[in-house]
CSV table of C-alpha atoms in Angstrom, one decimal:
chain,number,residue,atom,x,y,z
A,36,UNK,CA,241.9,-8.5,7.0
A,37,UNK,CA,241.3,-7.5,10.7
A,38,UNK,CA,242.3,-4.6,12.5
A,39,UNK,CA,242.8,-3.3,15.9
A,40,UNK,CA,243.4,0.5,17.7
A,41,UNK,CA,244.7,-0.4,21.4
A,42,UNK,CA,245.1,3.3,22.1
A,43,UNK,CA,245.6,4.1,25.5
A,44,UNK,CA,245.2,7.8,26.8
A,45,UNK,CA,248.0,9.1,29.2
A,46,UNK,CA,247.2,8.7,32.6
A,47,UNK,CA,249.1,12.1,33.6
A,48,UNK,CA,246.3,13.6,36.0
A,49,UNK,CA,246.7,9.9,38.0
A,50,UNK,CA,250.3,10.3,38.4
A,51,UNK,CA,251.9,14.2,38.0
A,52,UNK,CA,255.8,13.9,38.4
A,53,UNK,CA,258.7,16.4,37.7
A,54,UNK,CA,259.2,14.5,34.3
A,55,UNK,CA,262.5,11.8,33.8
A,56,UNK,CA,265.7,12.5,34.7
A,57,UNK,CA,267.8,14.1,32.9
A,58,UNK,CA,264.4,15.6,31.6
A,59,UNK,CA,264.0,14.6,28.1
A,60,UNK,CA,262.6,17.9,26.5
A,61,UNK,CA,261.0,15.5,23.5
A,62,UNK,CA,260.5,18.5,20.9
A,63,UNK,CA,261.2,17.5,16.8
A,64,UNK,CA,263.4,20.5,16.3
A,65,UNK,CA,266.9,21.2,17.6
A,66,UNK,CA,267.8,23.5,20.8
A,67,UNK,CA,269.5,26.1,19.5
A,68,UNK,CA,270.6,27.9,23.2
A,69,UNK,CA,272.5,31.0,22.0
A,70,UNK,CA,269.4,31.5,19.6
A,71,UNK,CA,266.9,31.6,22.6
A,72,UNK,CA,268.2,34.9,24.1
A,73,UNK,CA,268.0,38.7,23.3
A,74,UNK,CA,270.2,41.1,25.2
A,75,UNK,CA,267.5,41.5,28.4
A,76,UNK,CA,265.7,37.9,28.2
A,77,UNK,CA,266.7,33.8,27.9
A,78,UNK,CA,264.7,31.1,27.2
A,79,UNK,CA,265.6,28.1,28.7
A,80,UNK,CA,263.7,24.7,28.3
A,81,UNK,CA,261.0,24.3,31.1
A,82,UNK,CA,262.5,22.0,33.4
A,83,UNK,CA,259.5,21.1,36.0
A,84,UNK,CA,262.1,20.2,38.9
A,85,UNK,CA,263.6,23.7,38.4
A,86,UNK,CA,261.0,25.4,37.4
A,87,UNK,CA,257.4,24.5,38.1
A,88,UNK,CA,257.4,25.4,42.0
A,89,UNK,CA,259.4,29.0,40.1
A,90,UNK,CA,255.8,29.4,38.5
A,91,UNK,CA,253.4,28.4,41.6
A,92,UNK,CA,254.9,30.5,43.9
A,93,UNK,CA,254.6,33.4,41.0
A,94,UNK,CA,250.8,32.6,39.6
A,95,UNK,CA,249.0,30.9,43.1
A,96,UNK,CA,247.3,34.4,43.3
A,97,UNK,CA,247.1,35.3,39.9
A,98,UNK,CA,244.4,33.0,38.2
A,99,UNK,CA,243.7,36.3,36.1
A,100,UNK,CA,246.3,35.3,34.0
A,101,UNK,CA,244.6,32.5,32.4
A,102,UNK,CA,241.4,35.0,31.5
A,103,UNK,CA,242.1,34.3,27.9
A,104,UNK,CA,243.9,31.1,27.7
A,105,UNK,CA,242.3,28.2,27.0
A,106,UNK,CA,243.5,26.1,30.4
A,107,UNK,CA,244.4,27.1,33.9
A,108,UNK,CA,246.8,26.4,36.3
A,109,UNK,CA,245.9,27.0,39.8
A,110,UNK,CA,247.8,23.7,41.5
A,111,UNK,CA,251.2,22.7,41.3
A,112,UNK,CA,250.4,19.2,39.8
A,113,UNK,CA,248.3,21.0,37.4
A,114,UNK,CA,251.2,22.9,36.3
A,115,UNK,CA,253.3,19.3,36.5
A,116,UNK,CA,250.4,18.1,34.5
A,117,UNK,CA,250.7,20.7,32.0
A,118,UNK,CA,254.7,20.3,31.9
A,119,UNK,CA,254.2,16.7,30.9
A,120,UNK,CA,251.5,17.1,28.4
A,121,UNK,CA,253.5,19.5,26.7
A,122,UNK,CA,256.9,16.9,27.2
A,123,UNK,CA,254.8,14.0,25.9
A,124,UNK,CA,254.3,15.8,22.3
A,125,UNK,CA,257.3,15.7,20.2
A,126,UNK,CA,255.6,19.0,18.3
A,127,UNK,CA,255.5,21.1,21.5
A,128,UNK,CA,257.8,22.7,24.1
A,129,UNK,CA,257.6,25.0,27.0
A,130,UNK,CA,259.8,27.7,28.2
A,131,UNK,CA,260.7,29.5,31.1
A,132,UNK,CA,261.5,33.3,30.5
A,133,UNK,CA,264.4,34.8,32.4
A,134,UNK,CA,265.0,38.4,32.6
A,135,UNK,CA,268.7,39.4,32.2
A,136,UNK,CA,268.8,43.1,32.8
A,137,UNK,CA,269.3,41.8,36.7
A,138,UNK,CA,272.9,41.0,37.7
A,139,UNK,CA,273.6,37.9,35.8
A,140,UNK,CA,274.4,35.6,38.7
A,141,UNK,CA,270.7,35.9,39.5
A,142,UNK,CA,269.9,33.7,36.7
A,143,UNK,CA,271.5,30.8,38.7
A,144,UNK,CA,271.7,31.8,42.4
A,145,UNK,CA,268.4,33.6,42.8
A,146,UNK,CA,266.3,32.5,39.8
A,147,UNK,CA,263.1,33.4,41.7
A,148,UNK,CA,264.5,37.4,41.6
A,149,UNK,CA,264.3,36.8,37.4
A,150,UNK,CA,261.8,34.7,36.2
A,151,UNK,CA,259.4,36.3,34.3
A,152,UNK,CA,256.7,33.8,32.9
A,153,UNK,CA,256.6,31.1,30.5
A,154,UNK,CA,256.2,30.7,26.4
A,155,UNK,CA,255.8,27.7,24.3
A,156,UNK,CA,255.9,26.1,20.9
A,157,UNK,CA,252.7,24.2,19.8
A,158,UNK,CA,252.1,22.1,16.9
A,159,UNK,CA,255.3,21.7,15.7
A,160,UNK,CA,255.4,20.7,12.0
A,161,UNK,CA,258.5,18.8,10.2
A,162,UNK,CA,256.9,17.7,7.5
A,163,UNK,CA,255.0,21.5,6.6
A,164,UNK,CA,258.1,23.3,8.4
A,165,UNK,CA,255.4,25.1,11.0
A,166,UNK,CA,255.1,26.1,14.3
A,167,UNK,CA,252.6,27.6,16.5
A,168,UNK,CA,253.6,30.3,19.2
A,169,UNK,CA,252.0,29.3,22.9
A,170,UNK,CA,251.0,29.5,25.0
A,171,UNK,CA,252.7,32.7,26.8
A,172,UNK,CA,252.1,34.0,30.6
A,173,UNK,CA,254.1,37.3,31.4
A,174,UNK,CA,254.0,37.2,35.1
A,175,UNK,CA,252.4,40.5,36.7
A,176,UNK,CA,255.8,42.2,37.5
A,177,UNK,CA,257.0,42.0,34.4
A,178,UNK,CA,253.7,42.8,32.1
A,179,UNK,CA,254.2,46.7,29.7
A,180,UNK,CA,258.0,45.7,30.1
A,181,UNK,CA,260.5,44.6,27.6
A,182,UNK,CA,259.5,40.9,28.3
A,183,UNK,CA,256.6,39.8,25.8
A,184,UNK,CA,258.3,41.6,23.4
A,185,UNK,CA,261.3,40.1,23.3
A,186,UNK,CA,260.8,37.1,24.4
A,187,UNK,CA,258.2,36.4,21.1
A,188,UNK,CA,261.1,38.5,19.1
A,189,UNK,CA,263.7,35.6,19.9
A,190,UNK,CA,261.0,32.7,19.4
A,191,UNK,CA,260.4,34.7,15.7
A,192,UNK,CA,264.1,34.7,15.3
A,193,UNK,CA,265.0,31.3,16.1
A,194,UNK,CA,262.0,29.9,14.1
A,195,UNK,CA,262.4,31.7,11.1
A,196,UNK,CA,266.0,32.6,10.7
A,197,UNK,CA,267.9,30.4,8.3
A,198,UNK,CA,270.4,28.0,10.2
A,199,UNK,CA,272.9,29.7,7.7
A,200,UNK,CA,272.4,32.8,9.8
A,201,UNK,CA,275.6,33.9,11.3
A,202,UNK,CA,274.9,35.8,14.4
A,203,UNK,CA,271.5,33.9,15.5
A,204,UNK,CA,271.0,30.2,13.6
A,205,UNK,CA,267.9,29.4,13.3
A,206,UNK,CA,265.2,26.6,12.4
A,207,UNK,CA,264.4,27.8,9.0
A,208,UNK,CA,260.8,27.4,8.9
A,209,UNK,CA,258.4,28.2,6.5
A,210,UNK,CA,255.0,29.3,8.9
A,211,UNK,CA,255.0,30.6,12.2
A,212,UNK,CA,251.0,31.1,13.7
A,213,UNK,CA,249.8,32.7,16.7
A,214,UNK,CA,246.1,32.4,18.2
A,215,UNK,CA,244.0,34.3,20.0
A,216,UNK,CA,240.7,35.0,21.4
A,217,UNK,CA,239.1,37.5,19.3
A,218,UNK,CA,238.3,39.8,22.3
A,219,UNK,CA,241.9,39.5,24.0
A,220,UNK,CA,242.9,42.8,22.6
A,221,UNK,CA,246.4,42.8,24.3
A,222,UNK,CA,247.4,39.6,22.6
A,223,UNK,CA,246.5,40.6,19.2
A,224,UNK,CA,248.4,43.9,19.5
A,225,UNK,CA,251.7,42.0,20.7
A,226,UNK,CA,251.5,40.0,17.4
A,227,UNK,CA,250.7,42.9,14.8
A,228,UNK,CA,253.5,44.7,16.9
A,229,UNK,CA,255.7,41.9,15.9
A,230,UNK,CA,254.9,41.9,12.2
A,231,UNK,CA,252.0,38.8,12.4
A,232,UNK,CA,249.3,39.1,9.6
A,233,UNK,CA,245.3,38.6,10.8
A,234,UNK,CA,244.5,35.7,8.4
A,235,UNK,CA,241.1,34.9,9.6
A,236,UNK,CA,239.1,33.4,12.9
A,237,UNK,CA,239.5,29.6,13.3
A,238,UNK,CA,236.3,28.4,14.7
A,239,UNK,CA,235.8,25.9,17.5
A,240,UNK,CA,239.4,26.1,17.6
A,241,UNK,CA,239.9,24.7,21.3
A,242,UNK,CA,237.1,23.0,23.8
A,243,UNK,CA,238.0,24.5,26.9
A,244,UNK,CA,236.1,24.4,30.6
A,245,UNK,CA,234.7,27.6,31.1
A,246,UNK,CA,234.0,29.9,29.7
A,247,UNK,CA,233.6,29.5,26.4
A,248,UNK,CA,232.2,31.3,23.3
A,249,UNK,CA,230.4,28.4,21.7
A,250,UNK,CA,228.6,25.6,22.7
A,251,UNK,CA,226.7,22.4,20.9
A,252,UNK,CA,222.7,21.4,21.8
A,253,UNK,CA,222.7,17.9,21.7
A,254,UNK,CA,226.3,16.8,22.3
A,255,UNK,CA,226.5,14.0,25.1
A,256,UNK,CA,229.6,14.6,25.7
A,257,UNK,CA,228.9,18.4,26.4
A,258,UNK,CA,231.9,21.1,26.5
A,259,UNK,CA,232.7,24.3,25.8
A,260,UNK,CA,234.5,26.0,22.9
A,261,UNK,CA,236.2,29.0,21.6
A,262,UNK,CA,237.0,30.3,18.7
A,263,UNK,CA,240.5,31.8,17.5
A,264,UNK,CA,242.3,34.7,15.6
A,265,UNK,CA,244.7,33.2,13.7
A,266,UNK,CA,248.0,35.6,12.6
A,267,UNK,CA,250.8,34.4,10.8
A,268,UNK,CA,254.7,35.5,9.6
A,269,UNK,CA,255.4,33.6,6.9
A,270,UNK,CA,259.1,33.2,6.0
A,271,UNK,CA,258.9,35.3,3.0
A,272,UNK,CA,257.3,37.9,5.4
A,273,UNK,CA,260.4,37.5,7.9
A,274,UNK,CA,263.0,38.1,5.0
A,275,UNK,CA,260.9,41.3,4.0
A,276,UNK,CA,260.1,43.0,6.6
A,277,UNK,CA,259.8,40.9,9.7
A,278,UNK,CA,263.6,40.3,10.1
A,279,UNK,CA,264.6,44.0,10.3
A,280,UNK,CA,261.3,45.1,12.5
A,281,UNK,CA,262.2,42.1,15.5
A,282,UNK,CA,265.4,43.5,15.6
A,283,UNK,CA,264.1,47.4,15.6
A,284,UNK,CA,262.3,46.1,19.0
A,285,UNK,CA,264.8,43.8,20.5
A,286,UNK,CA,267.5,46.3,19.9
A,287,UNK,CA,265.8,49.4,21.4
């Protein structure tokens, strides 16, 4: 018996677009809109015609953002390129964070006046019923405000909340992770402030460019690395205690 792998790599960085039309969000799990929003934020699938030139304007001069984050953005076809990456993978999706406690007509006629950053799913599980939260970029305006809060709040929610749930449906899954950098202090806070439980560091969990934490003598195909903090909310976690404390912090 023969066999053959014809695996082809995308070639994305060839050809960055603003994705198909109508955009094809690709992600394994349903949309559930009116369980994407909090009183003072929405989360609305990252559309790269609407949205990625929304996010240049916002981060061309503020590369700091990406200090801790395992990529960087600092083009708008790198941000197309990133988009589409994320598009490509059924078990990932990326969204733009709008802040509401504008006038609500700014959502659509001055969109610019409310966006507030980006946050993704990653590693999107049917089979294990798990998710990863990320990545997230608060935009400098909007950083110490309600935003990170709620915006991870209402990604908790709608990935751990049974679809039973009456007010806010959700996806019903079992493990919802979060990773980061064990020196990015502001990161872990957010998640123990949201309930997440340290589990352990996850070593060599990304290569990245530069810089990195680790590296390998000897490997010809030399890169960086970096290793992770993982914290989790498990569902039983969400039904004892994680449930009640999103909603202490949405709702004050």
């Amino acid at each position: 018996m023969t066999f053959v792998n014809n695996h082809v790599s995308p070639t994305t960085d060839e050809d960055a677009t603003f994705g198909p039309e109508p955009y094809d969000v690709n992600f394994i799990f349903p949309i559930l809109p009116l369980s994407l929003e909090s009183p003072r934020i929405k989360l609305i699938p990252f559309i790269p015609k609407l949205h990625a030139e929304l996010y240049f304007n916002a981060t061309v001069d503020c590369q700091f953002l990406y200090d801790f984050l395992p990529f960087s953005m600092a083009t708008l076809k790198s941000i197309l390129i990133f988009a589409e990456g994320m598009r490509s993978s059924p078990g990932k999706i990326l969204f733009a964070i709008f802040d509401k406690t504008l006038l609500p007509e700014s959502l659509s006629a001055h969109p610019s006046r409310s966006f507030a950053g980006i946050i993704g799913l990653n590693n999107a599980n049917l089979d294990y019923l798990s998710v990863d939260i990320g990545p997230i970029v608060v935009l400098p305006a909007y950083q110490k405000t309600h935003v990170a809060t709620h915006s991870v709040g209402t990604l908790l929610r709608y990935c751990l909340e049974l679809p039973s749930a009456v007010a806010h449906p959700g996806l019903g899954l079992r493990r919802v992770t979060w990773l980061a950098k064990p020196d990015n202090i502001a990161s872990i806070r957010l998640a123990e402030k949201m309930g997440m439980i340290r589990e352990g560091v996850l070593r060599w969990t990304y290569v990245v460019e530069s810089p990195g934490t680790r590296t390998r003598d000897g490997d010809p195909n030399y890169k960086l690395g970096r290793d992770c903090l993982l914290l989790t909310m498990t569902c039983e976690d969400w039904e004892m205690r994680g449930s009640e404390l999103v909603k202490q912090k949405i709702d004050r």
